[in-house]
XYZ file of C-alpha atoms in Angstrom:
149
model
C 102.794 116.765 107.033
C 103.140 118.343 110.431
C 102.148 115.702 112.968
C 102.377 115.668 116.714
C 105.080 113.923 118.662
C 102.805 111.006 119.593
C 101.912 110.379 115.953
C 105.595 110.419 114.979
C 106.397 107.812 117.617
C 103.542 105.636 116.321
C 104.919 105.942 112.776
C 108.375 105.004 114.042
C 106.878 101.931 115.715
C 105.088 101.010 112.490
C 108.414 101.096 110.626
C 109.963 98.724 113.167
C 106.888 96.475 113.035
C 107.138 96.390 109.231
C 110.807 95.443 109.432
C 110.234 92.795 112.091
C 107.297 91.288 110.206
C 109.299 91.023 106.996
C 112.384 89.639 108.773
C 110.176 86.887 110.210
C 108.720 86.400 106.752
C 112.253 85.857 105.409
C 112.704 83.068 107.964
C 109.409 81.538 106.831
C 110.612 81.695 103.224
C 113.878 80.000 104.192
C 111.848 77.224 105.823
C 109.625 77.013 102.748
C 112.718 76.764 100.549
C 114.178 74.042 102.761
C 110.934 72.063 102.438
C 110.988 72.527 98.666
C 114.621 71.410 98.385
C 113.889 68.352 100.492
C 110.940 67.407 98.273
C 112.958 68.059 95.106
C 115.984 66.087 96.333
C 113.925 63.014 97.165
C 112.070 63.172 93.851
C 115.298 63.516 91.830
C 117.003 60.668 93.698
C 114.062 58.361 93.070
C 113.287 57.913 96.762
C 109.667 57.833 97.867
C 108.252 61.228 98.700
C 107.675 62.311 102.261
C 104.071 63.372 102.098
C 104.139 65.454 105.282
C 106.762 67.802 103.777
C 104.838 68.189 100.532
C 101.656 68.964 102.462
C 103.441 71.543 104.643
C 105.059 73.145 101.583
C 101.729 73.322 99.763
C 99.717 74.584 102.737
C 102.232 77.242 103.752
C 102.604 78.351 100.137
C 98.922 79.251 99.964
C 99.317 81.966 102.613
C 102.643 83.467 101.595
C 101.334 85.774 98.839
C 98.924 87.380 101.293
C 101.642 87.839 103.898
C 104.088 89.356 101.392
C 101.476 91.771 100.067
C 100.564 92.723 103.649
C 104.223 93.409 104.430
C 104.625 95.450 101.250
C 101.452 97.408 101.986
C 102.604 98.058 105.534
C 105.857 99.468 104.252
C 104.097 101.710 101.757
C 101.749 102.921 104.487
C 104.553 103.644 106.934
C 106.601 105.590 104.391
C 103.625 107.510 103.058
C 102.415 108.490 106.531
C 105.846 109.650 107.633
C 107.174 111.240 104.441
C 104.146 111.760 102.140
C 105.926 109.977 99.297
C 105.973 106.353 98.150
C 109.214 106.668 96.251
C 111.589 107.966 98.939
C 113.483 104.661 98.921
C 113.182 103.616 95.262
C 115.401 100.507 95.389
C 113.610 99.155 98.462
C 110.221 99.954 96.918
C 111.003 98.342 93.546
C 112.556 95.285 95.177
C 109.453 94.885 97.364
C 107.235 95.260 94.318
C 109.270 92.624 92.464
C 109.053 90.293 95.462
C 105.287 90.701 95.649
C 104.966 89.968 91.942
C 107.276 86.927 92.075
C 105.556 85.406 95.105
C 102.143 85.712 93.460
C 103.568 84.335 90.194
C 105.110 81.378 92.023
C 101.824 80.662 93.734
C 100.008 80.675 90.404
C 102.695 78.516 88.784
C 102.500 75.985 91.618
C 98.892 75.306 90.664
C 100.111 74.115 87.238
C 102.557 71.550 88.638
C 101.484 67.990 87.919
C 102.933 64.668 89.050
C 105.211 63.853 86.088
C 105.820 67.303 84.644
C 109.190 69.004 85.171
C 108.830 72.293 83.274
C 106.598 74.057 85.818
C 108.555 72.540 88.710
C 111.805 74.008 87.391
C 110.242 77.431 86.875
C 108.810 77.255 90.409
C 112.237 76.285 91.767
C 114.164 79.076 90.012
C 111.660 81.740 90.972
C 111.736 80.442 94.557
C 115.525 80.771 94.712
C 115.232 84.288 93.273
C 112.620 85.192 95.893
C 114.850 84.080 98.766
C 117.799 86.036 97.349
C 115.726 89.189 96.788
C 114.158 88.853 100.232
C 117.587 88.741 101.888
C 118.629 91.816 99.880
C 115.377 93.521 100.858
C 115.993 92.908 104.562
C 119.517 94.305 104.160
C 118.132 97.455 102.475
C 115.564 97.846 105.234
C 118.118 97.471 108.020
C 120.383 99.994 106.268
C 117.554 102.511 106.190
C 116.489 101.927 109.794
C 119.923 101.905 111.354
C 121.955 103.901 108.832
C 124.308 100.989 108.104
C-alpha cells in the first residue's frame, strides 16, 4: 500500500515497540522459569515450600498468555500494515504462533496441577523449558530481521 512518510515512520516505530515488548517479555519468562525451578527444586529435595515464590509464579502465570497474544498480535499488525502480508517472515510467524499456543496450553495445564500429582507438573515443566527456548530463538529471529544480522 502506498502510505505517506509519516505513516511509514509510525509503522517502523511499531516494529521496534513490538520487538522491545517481546524482549521484555522474554526477561519476564526467564524470571518465571527461575521461580518455577526454585519451587521444583525445593519440592524435589523435600524442603518446605517457599509460599511467596509459588504465589508469584501462579499470579504472574495468569497474565502471561494475554501478554504473549498481545505481542503476537502486535507483530502481525505491524507486518500487515507495512507489507500487506502476514506470511512475509514465515519462520518468525510460525514460531510466534507456536509460542502463543504453548503458553496458553501451559496455563491450562497449570490449572490441573494438584498437590501430590507429578504428571501435570512434569508436562508443565517441559513445556515451560520449550517456551523459554523458543522465545530466545524468536527474539534472535526478530533482531535478525530488524538489524539484518
